PDB file of C-alpha atoms in Angstrom:
ATOM      1  CA  MET A   1     124.610 161.209   1.380  1.00  0.00           C
ATOM      2  CA  ASN A   2     125.859 159.643  -1.589  1.00  0.00           C
ATOM      3  CA  LYS A   3     125.167 156.277  -0.499  1.00  0.00           C
ATOM      4  CA  GLY A   4     121.631 156.596  -0.964  1.00  0.00           C
ATOM      5  CA  LYS A   5     122.018 158.155  -4.422  1.00  0.00           C
ATOM      6  CA  ASN A   6     124.452 155.194  -5.353  1.00  0.00           C
ATOM      7  CA  VAL A   7     121.730 152.587  -3.796  1.00  0.00           C
ATOM      8  CA  ALA A   8     118.905 154.505  -6.050  1.00  0.00           C
ATOM      9  CA  LYS A   9     121.346 154.749  -9.308  1.00  0.00           C
ATOM     10  CA  ILE A  10     122.088 150.889  -8.835  1.00  0.00           C
ATOM     11  CA  ARG A  11     118.635 149.774  -8.274  1.00  0.00           C
ATOM     12  CA  LYS A  12     117.143 151.681 -11.163  1.00  0.00           C
ATOM     13  CA  GLU A  13     119.844 149.951 -13.137  1.00  0.00           C
ATOM     14  CA  LYS A  14     118.715 146.448 -11.945  1.00  0.00           C
ATOM     15  CA  GLY A  15     114.880 147.416 -12.694  1.00  0.00           C
ATOM     16  CA  ILE A  16     113.789 147.212  -8.799  1.00  0.00           C
ATOM     17  CA  SER A  17     111.606 149.382  -7.536  1.00  0.00           C
ATOM     18  CA  GLN A  18     111.461 151.006  -4.304  1.00  0.00           C
ATOM     19  CA  LEU A  19     108.622 148.878  -2.789  1.00  0.00           C
ATOM     20  CA  GLU A  20     110.133 145.459  -4.305  1.00  0.00           C
ATOM     21  CA  LEU A  21     113.558 146.540  -2.247  1.00  0.00           C
ATOM     22  CA  SER A  22     111.617 147.658   0.577  1.00  0.00           C
ATOM     23  CA  LEU A  23     109.604 144.586   0.897  1.00  0.00           C
ATOM     24  CA  ARG A  24     113.099 142.223   0.313  1.00  0.00           C
ATOM     25  CA  LEU A  25     114.572 144.046   3.196  1.00  0.00           C
ATOM     26  CA  GLY A  26     111.321 143.356   5.397  1.00  0.00           C
ATOM     27  CA  HIS A  27     109.592 146.565   5.498  1.00  0.00           C
ATOM     28  CA  LYS A  28     105.849 147.015   4.285  1.00  0.00           C
ATOM     29  CA  SER A  29     106.204 150.931   2.650  1.00  0.00           C
ATOM     30  CA  VAL A  30     108.580 152.172   0.498  1.00  0.00           C
ATOM     31  CA  SER A  31     109.076 155.189   3.101  1.00  0.00           C
ATOM     32  CA  ILE A  32     112.679 153.728   4.735  1.00  0.00           C
ATOM     33  CA  VAL A  33     113.895 153.223   1.250  1.00  0.00           C
ATOM     34  CA  ALA A  34     112.628 156.328  -0.358  1.00  0.00           C
ATOM     35  CA  SER A  35     113.725 158.643   2.518  1.00  0.00           C
ATOM     36  CA  ALA A  36     117.320 156.925   2.836  1.00  0.00           C
ATOM     37  CA  GLU A  37     117.922 157.204  -0.786  1.00  0.00           C
ATOM     38  CA  ARG A  38     117.215 161.379  -0.849  1.00  0.00           C
ATOM     39  CA  PHE A  39     118.729 161.691   2.783  1.00  0.00           C
ATOM     40  CA  TYR A  40     115.305 163.139   3.879  1.00  0.00           C
ATOM     41  CA  ARG A  41     115.769 164.629   7.374  1.00  0.00           C
ATOM     42  CA  GLY A  42     118.711 162.635   7.797  1.00  0.00           C
ATOM     43  CA  ALA A  43     117.301 159.460   7.108  1.00  0.00           C
ATOM     44  CA  HIS A  44     120.324 157.006   5.804  1.00  0.00           C
ATOM     45  CA  PHE A  45     120.655 153.122   5.601  1.00  0.00           C
ATOM     46  CA  ASN A  46     122.585 151.593   8.357  1.00  0.00           C
ATOM     47  CA  ILE A  47     125.305 149.062   7.695  1.00  0.00           C
ATOM     48  CA  GLU A  48     123.056 146.120   8.045  1.00  0.00           C
ATOM     49  CA  HIS A  49     120.620 147.671   5.514  1.00  0.00           C
ATOM     50  CA  LEU A  50     123.454 148.277   2.966  1.00  0.00           C
ATOM     51  CA  LEU A  51     124.891 144.569   3.194  1.00  0.00           C
ATOM     52  CA  MET A  52     121.246 143.141   2.547  1.00  0.00           C
ATOM     53  CA  ILE A  53     120.922 145.704  -0.265  1.00  0.00           C
ATOM     54  CA  ALA A  54     124.206 144.548  -1.719  1.00  0.00           C
ATOM     55  CA  GLU A  55     122.998 140.943  -1.724  1.00  0.00           C
ATOM     56  CA  ILE A  56     119.687 141.755  -2.969  1.00  0.00           C
ATOM     57  CA  LEU A  57     120.980 143.916  -5.861  1.00  0.00           C
ATOM     58  CA  GLU A  58     124.166 141.394  -6.385  1.00  0.00           C
ATOM     59  CA  VAL A  59     126.756 144.098  -6.009  1.00  0.00           C
ATOM     60  CA  GLU A  60     129.777 144.654  -3.964  1.00  0.00           C
ATOM     61  CA  ILE A  61     128.945 147.004  -0.803  1.00  0.00           C
ATOM     62  CA  CYS A  62     131.905 149.213  -2.059  1.00  0.00           C
ATOM     63  CA  GLU A  63     129.732 150.273  -4.790  1.00  0.00           C
ATOM     64  CA  PHE A  64     127.758 152.458  -2.558  1.00  0.00           C
ATOM     65  CA  PHE A  65     130.445 154.205  -0.968  1.00  0.00           C
ATOM     66  CA  LYS A  66     131.974 155.717  -4.320  1.00  0.00           C
ATOM     67  CA  PRO A  67     131.380 159.100  -5.027  1.00  0.00           C
ATOM     68  CA  SER A  68     128.237 159.737  -6.894  1.00  0.00           C
ATOM     69  CA  LEU A  69     128.195 160.203 -10.613  1.00  0.00           C
TER      70      LEU A  69
END
């Protein structure tokens, strides 16, 4: 669950919207990102998503696995 919160925190710090991240991941709506960031109904980012997100946000993937602040 921390992974989604950490993605959201870093995404906001980088000034990237949920829609922009979704589009760059190849999705047409924010539902995937929005749900996974909140762990809504068990939705989560898989490792492939996390690798892509780390590249988009220009961070190391380990940043997503740190305890939430």
